[in-house]
């Protein structure tokens, strides 16, 4: 398809979907949809409205602040118990769904895949639940003596009924001397997961980073770094860590995939914080820069091109020994990834992809697809801000449909019109597109595969995309007796 | 490094020596006991299997750990999807809806339509009326439902939104766009009851809304069946099949079978479901049968009081339950039990007699919803098995325990059987360590119990995210009972093979014929 026809198709389909809305919603949605290209002209990435209220009554794919705090930022810290504070549902629906891998004896010294809930009943709503919370904290400490702290993740009612969880946490912390952090991340706050990330970051800033006990005797080296904003989904942080260690750096902390409380407190000892998911953890790296003077740098470990570029950028911050080692590491792995590309690119070349994810992935994975010869023709974020879209522009290779907080109605229409060969999004969307006979990969959970970060992971990514695109099952949709 | 000829994902990648080295090296920076004091982890893990720990664990009152229940609106979504061209609409934050949709979708491997009106801070201050007004119109414009079934989240309940007034207000200001749309609305606070309560409240609201004000023609042959929070789609199919053997005037109210079982080729937002017109004439039926007594008390009350017809409950899981259901249909239709059903029953009983030695005397732990448990525990007892731990986190206060006890009283080993009401799966962990069983029956959350206790898990229940297609089968009726028998017997046999496969050690018992 020529750029021109693609562009006109993209513009036409936006006009088409907007027609379905009542006036008010149409006006609002028009500001979130557009087309952009890398040619320097102002496009949708410069103007798209984002981080705004979702219009009511649609199937938005967005989550809530609790999901952003408990589900994303705090939940993966493995040696702390995270309480879903309020009614039973939130903790149950979010239990063990995110594939935050960790090493530990679950239930004994680590707790990530478990669900701790205060299971609010009507009486707690009416009379308040602070006493219950206090008693719950004590029960946890009695039954899980090896926990290294407790976080309290508020669900909607907490902030509405006026419970003072901050006071309960403070008192308990004073009494026991153990980290006890109350996070007011009620689901109704903000417009998406995003505010939950911010609130969660603020509580790390206020309640975790001031704890200098592990920093006191910390023996630093000139090569200490922290991985920030990697939730170790399917082991992503591990396949990143190995590269940083191979180029001679020392990863002193992982935030927050496979993290321990101790690592959360030692990150300020890093010479530089390496930030993968900008959206969910930019707040706290900025704080560490101001408070502790630790600089930070964004990187992208999806696909060999971006991984190599990022490794060089990271190495440039350090000395020549690191830079030399980095080149050796790049050379070593490039031989492998070149072989992966030689194996899979011919089977994937020219295929078109539409993405709809959150965090960093709508822009970060574009390069990985391009390494396989695939073209991203549409992308969008569930909960981005303007700075995410600005960063996206740099990644675009051609005319690209941009959609912010796209709902199911719109995404379905876009896909039907632009006919990508692959849709890469979340579980709620997965079966909609598979029903249409379209290959689909979940890009939140790596569709139960992964990791996808780093060189080794790229081999898995390539294999998974090939598996999705070239499975024989997509050929059976039409029965042999049906006319063509 | 990856071998391009044999690319492995995380499962095997991290077993490679270079990654094991990464894990080892990471420990020096870590603070969990596994890194700082591995011996202590062993000691505490052992203590956690003790009677002392069990007593502390069972005395726990304030923190729930690994629950076996969810919240009301989840059930409301299922009830809504049982009706044709109906969009579930959750009045509250959209985060909740993202959770309900993911939860069902991970279980059924199917899309789950549901919208929310995205309430946030401003709604918390001013109420959610503006959201409702705009939300209903947008929903109608985009998804063109015949019915929009409104339920609430805890947020809307806490701020006290007046649901009926809101719906009325929204309708009034919709410039006629909502005039032909049915909009039942149910209060489904998450801090009361569980997902089955939400099913009940939404079902009642839908039936109330669809009951015409004018007199409905009486049809003495018509019988309604309400399935309840039934996650086995094959069960819905089989119940309908059994009913059709008696009469073509038996209809299901809230038939969500097809919604989560659509074919490849085209995505349909709505699929199947009880037609609105069929629901509207339900009042004229002779009787309504609920297949989940403890899931539908409010709906039952409505039917008795407003429809003034016979309301009965049956639980067609297991042999006895299916017999009772079949006889009830025979009684209500005045028709004898069809020969075809008698044949299915005979085939089932024959199969039970073939397999009974493998279930007899085997000890089971089982958890799930109250009605599910009454059915499956009854089947275990029918087979001579011993339901040692019957755990119902969302057990109803009235009547259920007595009914369950009556089933357990029939057990050959009744003194070994215990009912655990209101307990969670962390409590069950202690029970399993101190009073072990041979097998567990339950949902995916039993997986960690299996890892920790090594007791094999037979996946029957909801949700099941980590095995495919089980929900397509029936666990109800005679054929469903045969599925239960097959799954459980073969799980026992698989385990027997596992235990007897050691060469020159145990494999004398590794028989080819069982």
Short mmCIF file of C-alpha atoms in Angstrom, two decimals, chain A residues 51-425:
data_model
loop_
_atom_site.label_atom_id
_atom_site.label_comp_id
_atom_site.label_asym_id
_atom_site.label_seq_id
_atom_site.Cartn_x
_atom_site.Cartn_y
_atom_site.Cartn_z
CA UNK A 51 -4.91 11.55 30.22
CA UNK A 52 -8.48 12.83 30.06
CA UNK A 53 -11.73 11.42 31.38
CA UNK A 54 -12.99 8.42 29.45
CA UNK A 55 -16.37 9.14 27.90
CA UNK A 56 -19.06 7.27 29.86
CA UNK A 57 -20.89 4.25 28.49
CA UNK A 58 -18.19 2.74 26.28
CA UNK A 59 -16.00 -0.33 26.53
CA UNK A 60 -12.79 1.40 27.50
CA UNK A 61 -9.84 -0.88 28.12
CA UNK A 62 -8.58 1.31 30.94
CA UNK A 63 -8.03 0.23 34.51
CA UNK A 64 -8.02 2.27 37.69
CA UNK A 65 -5.63 3.90 40.16
CA UNK A 66 -5.68 0.81 42.40
CA UNK A 67 -4.61 -1.26 39.39
CA UNK A 68 -1.79 1.20 38.78
CA UNK A 69 -0.57 1.09 42.35
CA UNK A 70 -1.25 -2.42 43.61
CA UNK A 71 -1.23 -4.14 40.25
CA UNK A 72 1.76 -2.39 38.72
CA UNK A 73 4.07 -0.58 41.11
CA UNK A 74 3.71 -2.11 44.59
CA UNK A 75 2.37 -5.59 43.93
CA UNK A 76 5.64 -7.03 42.51
CA UNK A 77 7.70 -6.13 45.62
CA UNK A 78 8.01 -9.70 46.73
CA UNK A 79 8.87 -9.70 50.41
CA UNK A 80 6.13 -7.28 51.41
CA UNK A 81 2.51 -8.21 51.96
CA UNK A 82 0.20 -5.99 49.91
CA UNK A 83 -3.30 -5.68 51.30
CA UNK A 84 -6.19 -4.98 48.95
CA UNK A 85 -8.03 -2.80 51.42
CA UNK A 86 -11.77 -2.73 50.95
CA UNK A 87 -14.30 -5.13 49.41
CA UNK A 88 -13.26 -8.54 48.12
CA UNK A 89 -13.42 -8.09 44.35
CA UNK A 90 -10.43 -5.94 43.38
CA UNK A 91 -7.84 -8.22 44.95
CA UNK A 92 -9.46 -11.30 43.48
CA UNK A 93 -9.68 -10.02 39.92
CA UNK A 94 -6.08 -8.83 40.00
CA UNK A 95 -4.64 -11.89 41.71
CA UNK A 96 -1.65 -13.42 39.95
CA UNK A 97 -2.72 -12.15 36.55
CA UNK A 98 0.28 -10.01 35.66
CA UNK A 99 3.09 -12.52 35.54
CA UNK A 100 5.47 -10.56 37.77
CA UNK A 101 8.06 -13.28 38.09
CA UNK A 102 10.07 -13.66 41.26
CA UNK A 103 12.19 -16.16 43.12
CA UNK A 104 10.97 -16.99 46.59
CA UNK A 105 9.00 -19.36 48.78
CA UNK A 106 5.49 -18.03 48.27
CA UNK A 107 3.57 -17.72 51.50
CA UNK A 108 6.71 -18.00 53.59
CA UNK A 109 9.17 -15.26 52.59
CA UNK A 110 7.48 -13.85 49.46
CA UNK A 111 3.82 -13.18 48.67
CA UNK A 112 3.33 -11.76 45.16
CA UNK A 113 0.78 -14.23 43.79
CA UNK A 114 -1.34 -14.26 46.93
CA UNK A 115 -4.39 -12.14 47.67
CA UNK A 116 -4.67 -10.40 51.03
CA UNK A 117 -7.98 -8.59 51.44
CA UNK A 118 -9.75 -6.88 54.32
CA UNK A 119 -12.99 -8.07 52.70
CA UNK A 120 -15.06 -5.05 53.74
CA UNK A 121 -18.62 -5.74 54.79
CA UNK A 122 -21.46 -3.29 55.16
CA UNK A 123 -20.63 -2.68 58.81
CA UNK A 124 -17.12 -1.59 57.87
CA UNK A 125 -18.56 0.87 55.38
CA UNK A 126 -20.98 2.25 57.93
CA UNK A 127 -18.75 2.34 61.00
CA UNK A 128 -15.34 2.63 59.33
CA UNK A 129 -12.68 -0.02 59.07
CA UNK A 130 -9.61 1.44 60.74
CA UNK A 131 -9.82 -0.92 63.69
CA UNK A 132 -10.22 -3.84 61.38
CA UNK A 133 -7.18 -2.72 59.40
CA UNK A 134 -5.08 -2.44 62.53
CA UNK A 135 -6.09 -5.93 63.59
CA UNK A 136 -5.41 -7.22 60.08
CA UNK A 137 -1.86 -5.86 60.21
CA UNK A 138 -1.24 -7.70 63.48
CA UNK A 139 -2.67 -10.94 62.10
CA UNK A 140 -0.39 -10.72 59.08
CA UNK A 141 2.68 -10.26 61.24
CA UNK A 142 1.71 -13.17 63.43
CA UNK A 143 1.04 -15.54 60.53
CA UNK A 144 3.82 -14.32 58.20
CA UNK A 145 6.76 -13.57 60.46
CA UNK A 146 9.22 -13.25 57.56
CA UNK A 147 7.41 -10.42 55.80
CA UNK A 148 9.55 -7.33 55.40
CA UNK A 149 6.72 -4.84 55.45
CA UNK A 150 3.11 -4.32 54.56
CA UNK A 151 1.50 -1.98 52.06
CA UNK A 152 -2.16 -1.03 52.24
CA UNK A 153 -3.68 -0.51 48.81
CA UNK A 154 -6.95 1.40 49.05
CA UNK A 155 -9.99 0.41 47.07
CA UNK A 156 -12.76 2.89 46.21
CA UNK A 157 -14.73 3.01 49.48
CA UNK A 158 -11.77 3.83 51.72
CA UNK A 159 -11.39 7.44 50.64
CA UNK A 160 -15.15 7.91 50.44
CA UNK A 161 -16.03 6.82 53.96
CA UNK A 162 -13.24 8.82 55.57
CA UNK A 163 -11.10 6.03 56.98
CA UNK A 164 -7.74 7.34 58.11
CA UNK A 165 -5.43 4.62 56.86
CA UNK A 166 -2.40 6.91 56.96
CA UNK A 167 -2.83 7.24 60.70
CA UNK A 168 -3.28 3.51 61.17
CA UNK A 169 -0.13 2.80 59.16
CA UNK A 170 1.90 5.41 61.01
CA UNK A 171 0.84 4.12 64.40
CA UNK A 172 1.56 0.53 63.44
CA UNK A 173 4.95 1.41 62.02
CA UNK A 174 5.82 3.24 65.23
CA UNK A 175 4.65 0.34 67.35
CA UNK A 176 6.41 -2.43 65.44
CA UNK A 177 9.24 -0.61 63.67
CA UNK A 178 8.30 -2.37 60.45
CA UNK A 179 7.65 -0.67 57.12
CA UNK A 180 3.91 -0.06 56.90
CA UNK A 181 2.78 2.03 53.97
CA UNK A 182 -0.74 3.25 53.32
CA UNK A 183 -1.39 4.07 49.67
CA UNK A 184 -4.52 6.08 48.89
CA UNK A 185 -4.95 4.73 45.39
CA UNK A 186 -8.75 4.46 45.36
CA UNK A 187 -9.93 3.37 41.95
CA UNK A 188 -12.07 6.41 41.29
CA UNK A 189 -9.07 8.76 41.52
CA UNK A 190 -7.85 10.12 38.22
CA UNK A 191 -8.84 8.82 34.84
CA UNK A 192 -6.88 5.59 34.54
CA UNK A 193 -4.09 3.49 36.02
CA UNK A 194 -1.79 6.43 35.55
CA UNK A 195 -2.65 8.37 38.68
CA UNK A 196 -2.21 5.13 40.61
CA UNK A 197 1.38 4.93 39.39
CA UNK A 198 1.97 8.50 40.50
CA UNK A 199 0.42 7.98 43.93
CA UNK A 200 2.40 4.78 44.34
CA UNK A 201 5.62 6.58 43.35
CA UNK A 202 4.88 9.30 45.88
CA UNK A 203 4.49 6.76 48.65
CA UNK A 204 7.81 5.15 47.73
CA UNK A 205 9.30 8.63 47.91
CA UNK A 206 7.73 9.40 51.28
CA UNK A 207 7.79 6.04 53.06
CA UNK A 208 10.52 3.89 51.52
CA UNK A 209 13.34 6.11 50.29
CA UNK A 210 13.78 7.94 53.61
CA UNK A 211 14.75 4.58 55.14
CA UNK A 212 18.53 4.76 54.92
CA UNK A 213 19.27 1.70 57.06
CA UNK A 214 20.51 -0.44 54.15
CA UNK A 215 22.38 2.47 52.58
CA UNK A 216 24.50 3.08 55.67
CA UNK A 217 27.01 0.28 55.15
CA UNK A 218 26.45 -0.13 51.45
CA UNK A 219 29.73 -0.67 49.64
CA UNK A 220 29.45 1.19 46.38
CA UNK A 221 31.32 0.58 43.16
CA UNK A 222 31.65 3.02 40.25
CA UNK A 223 29.47 0.74 38.16
CA UNK A 224 26.30 0.51 40.26
CA UNK A 225 23.01 0.93 38.44
CA UNK A 226 19.36 0.26 39.21
CA UNK A 227 16.76 -1.07 36.81
CA UNK A 228 13.64 1.03 37.29
CA UNK A 229 10.23 0.51 35.71
CA UNK A 230 10.64 -3.13 34.80
CA UNK A 231 8.03 -5.38 36.37
CA UNK A 232 9.74 -8.59 35.34
CA UNK A 233 6.80 -9.79 33.34
CA UNK A 234 7.72 -13.26 32.18
CA UNK A 235 11.25 -12.52 33.47
CA UNK A 236 11.94 -9.31 31.47
CA UNK A 237 14.13 -7.76 34.15
CA UNK A 238 16.27 -10.88 34.38
CA UNK A 239 16.97 -10.97 30.65
CA UNK A 240 17.86 -7.26 30.90
CA UNK A 241 19.97 -7.63 34.03
CA UNK A 242 22.19 -10.23 32.45
CA UNK A 243 23.21 -7.78 29.71
CA UNK A 244 23.98 -4.98 32.13
CA UNK A 245 26.10 -7.33 34.19
CA UNK A 246 27.89 -8.62 31.11
CA UNK A 247 28.92 -5.10 30.10
CA UNK A 248 30.46 -4.71 33.54
CA UNK A 249 27.79 -2.92 35.51
CA UNK A 250 26.44 -3.99 38.89
CA UNK A 251 22.64 -4.02 39.17
CA UNK A 252 22.02 -3.15 42.80
CA UNK A 253 18.24 -2.92 42.64
CA UNK A 254 15.29 -3.92 40.48
CA UNK A 255 12.17 -1.80 40.65
CA UNK A 256 9.84 -3.42 41.17
CA UNK A 257 9.78 -6.78 39.40
CA UNK A 258 11.38 -9.41 41.65
CA UNK A 259 12.25 -6.58 44.05
CA UNK A 260 12.73 -6.80 47.77
CA UNK A 261 12.09 -3.95 50.17
CA UNK A 262 15.83 -3.67 50.63
CA UNK A 263 16.38 -3.01 46.92
CA UNK A 264 13.69 -0.36 47.03
CA UNK A 265 15.76 1.48 49.63
CA UNK A 266 19.19 1.04 48.04
CA UNK A 267 18.43 2.41 44.56
CA UNK A 268 19.65 5.92 45.53
CA UNK A 269 23.11 4.34 45.77
CA UNK A 270 23.10 3.79 42.00
CA UNK A 271 25.34 5.90 39.82
CA UNK A 272 22.47 6.10 37.39
CA UNK A 273 18.88 4.90 37.36
CA UNK A 274 17.98 3.09 34.16
CA UNK A 275 14.33 3.68 33.40
CA UNK A 276 12.40 1.32 31.17
CA UNK A 277 8.76 2.20 31.77
CA UNK A 278 8.83 5.96 31.80
CA UNK A 279 5.12 6.36 32.38
CA UNK A 280 4.88 4.40 35.61
CA UNK A 281 8.11 5.41 37.33
CA UNK A 282 9.34 8.72 35.94
CA UNK A 283 8.11 10.48 39.07
CA UNK A 284 10.33 8.62 41.48
CA UNK A 285 13.49 8.77 39.35
CA UNK A 286 13.03 12.52 39.11
CA UNK A 287 12.76 12.58 42.88
CA UNK A 288 15.94 10.50 43.28
CA UNK A 289 17.70 12.93 40.99
CA UNK A 290 16.66 15.91 43.09
CA UNK A 291 17.02 14.34 46.50
CA UNK A 292 20.02 12.05 46.01
CA UNK A 293 21.60 13.44 42.84
CA UNK A 294 21.15 10.19 40.93
CA UNK A 295 20.76 10.90 37.21
CA UNK A 296 18.43 8.78 35.13
CA UNK A 297 18.26 7.60 31.59
CA UNK A 298 15.52 5.97 29.52
CA UNK A 299 16.35 2.88 27.55
CA UNK A 300 14.59 0.39 25.32
CA UNK A 301 15.43 -3.32 25.35
CA UNK A 302 12.84 -4.48 22.79
CA UNK A 303 14.50 -5.89 19.70
CA UNK A 304 18.22 -5.96 18.87
CA UNK A 305 18.39 -2.53 17.17
CA UNK A 306 16.99 -0.72 20.19
CA UNK A 307 18.83 -2.91 22.67
CA UNK A 308 22.15 -2.20 20.98
CA UNK A 309 21.40 1.51 20.77
CA UNK A 310 20.42 1.55 24.45
CA UNK A 311 23.46 -0.41 25.60
CA UNK A 312 25.74 2.05 23.84
CA UNK A 313 23.88 4.97 25.39
CA UNK A 314 24.21 3.41 28.84
CA UNK A 315 27.90 2.60 28.26
CA UNK A 316 28.57 6.18 27.19
CA UNK A 317 27.70 7.24 30.72
CA UNK A 318 30.54 5.07 32.05
CA UNK A 319 34.21 4.69 31.17
CA UNK A 320 36.04 3.07 28.31
CA UNK A 321 36.29 -0.33 29.97
CA UNK A 322 32.52 -0.51 30.04
CA UNK A 323 32.30 0.78 26.50
CA UNK A 324 34.75 -1.84 25.25
CA UNK A 325 32.92 -4.61 27.05
CA UNK A 326 29.65 -3.33 25.65
CA UNK A 327 30.93 -3.63 22.10
CA UNK A 328 32.05 -7.17 22.81
CA UNK A 329 28.64 -8.04 24.27
CA UNK A 330 26.87 -6.45 21.31
CA UNK A 331 29.04 -8.41 18.89
CA UNK A 332 28.45 -11.66 20.76
CA UNK A 333 24.68 -11.32 20.80
CA UNK A 334 24.33 -9.73 17.38
CA UNK A 335 25.60 -12.93 15.80
CA UNK A 336 22.70 -14.72 17.46
CA UNK A 337 20.03 -12.11 16.75
CA UNK A 338 21.17 -11.87 13.11
CA UNK A 339 20.56 -15.59 12.86
CA UNK A 340 17.14 -15.12 14.44
CA UNK A 341 16.32 -12.42 11.91
CA UNK A 342 17.58 -14.57 9.04
CA UNK A 343 15.33 -17.33 10.25
CA UNK A 344 12.12 -15.38 10.87
CA UNK A 345 12.24 -12.18 8.85
CA UNK A 346 11.46 -13.88 5.52
CA UNK A 347 8.28 -15.26 7.11
CA UNK A 348 7.20 -11.93 8.59
CA UNK A 349 8.50 -9.33 6.14
CA UNK A 350 6.02 -6.65 5.19
CA UNK A 351 3.33 -7.75 7.63
CA UNK A 352 1.31 -4.97 9.19
CA UNK A 353 0.72 -4.64 12.91
CA UNK A 354 -1.69 -2.63 15.03
CA UNK A 355 -0.83 -2.10 18.68
CA UNK A 356 -2.90 -1.02 21.63
CA UNK A 357 -1.25 -1.32 25.01
CA UNK A 358 -0.21 0.82 27.96
CA UNK A 359 2.93 2.15 29.58
CA UNK A 360 5.89 2.15 27.23
CA UNK A 361 5.01 -0.59 24.81
CA UNK A 362 2.99 1.29 22.18
CA UNK A 363 6.27 2.97 21.19
CA UNK A 364 8.98 0.71 22.59
CA UNK A 365 8.03 -2.42 20.68
CA UNK A 366 7.86 -0.73 17.28
CA UNK A 367 11.59 -1.26 16.76
CA UNK A 368 11.37 -4.95 17.57
CA UNK A 369 8.70 -5.41 14.92
CA UNK A 370 10.79 -3.45 12.46
CA UNK A 371 13.76 -5.70 13.15
CA UNK A 372 11.54 -8.48 11.82
CA UNK A 373 10.54 -6.47 8.78
CA UNK A 374 7.07 -5.76 10.13
CA UNK A 375 5.36 -2.41 9.93
CA UNK A 376 3.30 -0.79 12.69
CA UNK A 377 0.39 1.07 11.10
CA UNK A 378 -1.53 1.99 14.23
CA UNK A 379 -0.68 2.46 17.87
CA UNK A 380 -2.16 3.93 21.00
CA UNK A 381 -2.05 4.04 24.75
CA UNK A 382 -4.56 3.26 27.47
CA UNK A 383 -3.23 5.82 29.91
CA UNK A 384 -0.50 7.94 28.31
CA UNK A 385 0.22 11.62 28.83
CA UNK A 386 1.40 14.13 26.24
CA UNK A 387 5.06 13.32 26.89
CA UNK A 388 4.44 9.70 25.88
CA UNK A 389 3.01 10.75 22.54
CA UNK A 390 5.93 13.11 21.95
CA UNK A 391 8.28 10.20 22.55
CA UNK A 392 6.19 8.06 20.19
CA UNK A 393 6.72 10.35 17.24
CA UNK A 394 10.43 9.49 17.19
CA UNK A 395 9.61 5.84 16.74
CA UNK A 396 7.22 6.12 13.80
CA UNK A 397 8.44 4.89 10.45
CA UNK A 398 5.41 5.65 8.30
CA UNK A 399 1.90 6.97 8.35
CA UNK A 400 0.46 5.69 11.63
CA UNK A 401 -2.99 5.84 13.11
CA UNK A 402 -2.79 7.20 16.65
CA UNK A 403 -5.58 6.45 19.11
CA UNK A 404 -5.70 7.44 22.74
CA UNK A 405 -7.92 5.51 25.19
CA UNK A 406 -9.41 3.71 22.23
CA UNK A 407 -12.54 1.76 23.09
CA UNK A 408 -13.57 -1.55 21.66
CA UNK A 409 -15.97 -0.05 19.17
CA UNK A 410 -13.30 2.15 17.63
CA UNK A 411 -10.52 -0.41 17.64
CA UNK A 412 -12.76 -2.95 15.95
CA UNK A 413 -13.64 -0.42 13.26
CA UNK A 414 -10.00 0.58 12.77
CA UNK A 415 -8.88 -3.01 12.41
CA UNK A 416 -11.67 -3.89 10.00
CA UNK A 417 -10.76 -0.97 7.78
CA UNK A 418 -6.97 -1.08 7.90
CA UNK A 419 -6.75 -4.88 7.88
CA UNK A 420 -3.50 -5.43 9.75
CA UNK A 421 -1.96 -8.90 9.68
CA UNK A 422 -1.49 -8.93 13.44
CA UNK A 423 -3.13 -7.19 16.37
CA UNK A 424 -1.11 -6.87 19.55
CA UNK A 425 -3.06 -5.76 22.60
#
